[in-house]
XYZ file of C-alpha atoms in Angstrom:
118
model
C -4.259 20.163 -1.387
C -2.161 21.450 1.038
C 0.798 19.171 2.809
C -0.918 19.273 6.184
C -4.239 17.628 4.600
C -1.986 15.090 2.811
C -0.076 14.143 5.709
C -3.766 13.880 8.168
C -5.213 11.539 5.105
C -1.747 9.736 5.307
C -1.689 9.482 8.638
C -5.558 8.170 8.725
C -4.481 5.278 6.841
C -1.186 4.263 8.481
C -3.566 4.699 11.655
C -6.220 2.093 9.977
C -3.330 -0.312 9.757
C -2.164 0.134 13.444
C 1.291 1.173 12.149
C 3.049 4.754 12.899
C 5.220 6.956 10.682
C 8.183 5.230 11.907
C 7.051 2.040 10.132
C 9.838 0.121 8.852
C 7.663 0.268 4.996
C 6.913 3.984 5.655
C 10.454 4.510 6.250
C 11.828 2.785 3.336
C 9.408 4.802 0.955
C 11.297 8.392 2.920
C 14.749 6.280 1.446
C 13.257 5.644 -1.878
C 11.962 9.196 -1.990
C 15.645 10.616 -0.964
C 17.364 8.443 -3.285
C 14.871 10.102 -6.467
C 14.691 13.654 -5.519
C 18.731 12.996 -4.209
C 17.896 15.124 -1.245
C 17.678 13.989 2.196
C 13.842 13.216 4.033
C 13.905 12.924 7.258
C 10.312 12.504 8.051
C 7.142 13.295 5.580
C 6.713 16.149 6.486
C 9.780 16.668 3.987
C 8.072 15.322 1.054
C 6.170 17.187 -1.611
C 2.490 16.821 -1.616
C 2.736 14.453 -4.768
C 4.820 11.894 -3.013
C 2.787 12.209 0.477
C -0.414 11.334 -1.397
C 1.187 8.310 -4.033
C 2.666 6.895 -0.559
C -1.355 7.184 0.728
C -2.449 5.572 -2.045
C 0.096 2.796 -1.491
C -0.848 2.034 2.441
C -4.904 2.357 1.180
C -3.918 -0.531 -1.122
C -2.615 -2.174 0.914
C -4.711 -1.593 3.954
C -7.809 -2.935 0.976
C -5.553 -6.004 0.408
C -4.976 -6.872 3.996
C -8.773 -6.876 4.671
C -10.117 -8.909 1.588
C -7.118 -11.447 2.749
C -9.294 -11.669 5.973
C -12.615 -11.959 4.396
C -11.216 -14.747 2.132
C -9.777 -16.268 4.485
C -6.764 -16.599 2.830
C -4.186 -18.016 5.281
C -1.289 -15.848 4.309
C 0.336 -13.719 1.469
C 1.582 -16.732 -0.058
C -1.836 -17.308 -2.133
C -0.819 -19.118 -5.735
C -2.957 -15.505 -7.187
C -1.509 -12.963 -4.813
C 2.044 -14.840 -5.455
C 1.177 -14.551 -9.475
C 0.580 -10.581 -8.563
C 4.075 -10.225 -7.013
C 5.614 -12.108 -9.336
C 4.454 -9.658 -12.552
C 4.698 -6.576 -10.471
C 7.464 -7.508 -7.950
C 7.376 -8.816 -4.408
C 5.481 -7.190 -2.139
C 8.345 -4.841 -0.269
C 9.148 -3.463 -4.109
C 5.664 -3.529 -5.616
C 5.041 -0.632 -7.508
C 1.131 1.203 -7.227
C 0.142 -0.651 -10.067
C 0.698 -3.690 -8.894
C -1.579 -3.059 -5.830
C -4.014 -1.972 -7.476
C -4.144 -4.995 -9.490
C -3.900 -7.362 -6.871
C -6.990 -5.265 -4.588
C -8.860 -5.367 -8.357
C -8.144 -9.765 -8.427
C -8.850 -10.376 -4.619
C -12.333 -7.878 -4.684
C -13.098 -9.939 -7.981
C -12.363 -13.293 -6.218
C -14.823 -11.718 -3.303
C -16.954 -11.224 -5.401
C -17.300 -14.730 -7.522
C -17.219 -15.963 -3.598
C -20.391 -14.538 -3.173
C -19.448 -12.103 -1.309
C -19.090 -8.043 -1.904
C -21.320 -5.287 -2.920
């Protein structure tokens, strides 16, 4: 994949969310990326393919999260099962991929048993 591709599927999701690359969590992942590769990122376009697509995969998650919050109707992030999440994984500004995808995996499950989904 080359880094332009990466950054236009990057950019599609950040887009889904309504946020832009200057996104105080997209941000923070160019400071966590500096701080491991101990060279400075100024923007993504600085970042290897590898990192460009895990961030992706973090904003999908999240974007997934987000909207099965809605469907539930789940009044906020503070949900006792998406507070159990962030509490094995850590809180939601330090939660590794993992713990994303676990939490999208609980909350399409609780869709699910709702009656709702697929």
């Amino acid at each position: 994949m080359t880094i332009q591709t990466a950054i236009n599927q990057l950019e599609f999701e950040i887009s889904r969310l309504g946020w832009t690359l200057q996104h105080p969590r997209i941000q923070k992942f160019l400071i966590e990326a500096a701080s491991k590769t101990k060279r400075p990122i100024p923007d993504v376009t600085a970042l290897s393919v590898k990192y460009i697509i895990h961030l992706t995969k973090l904003v999908h998650a999240y974007w997934e999260c987000q909207n099965i919050i809605q469907i539930l109707s789940i009044d906020d992030w503070k949900d006792p099962q998406v507070m159990k999440v962030f509490e094995k994984y850590g809180y939601p500004n330090r939660m590794p991929l993992k713990g994303w995808e676990q939490l999208v995996k609980e909350l399409d499950a609780r869709w699910f048993e709702s009656g709702g989904g697929f």
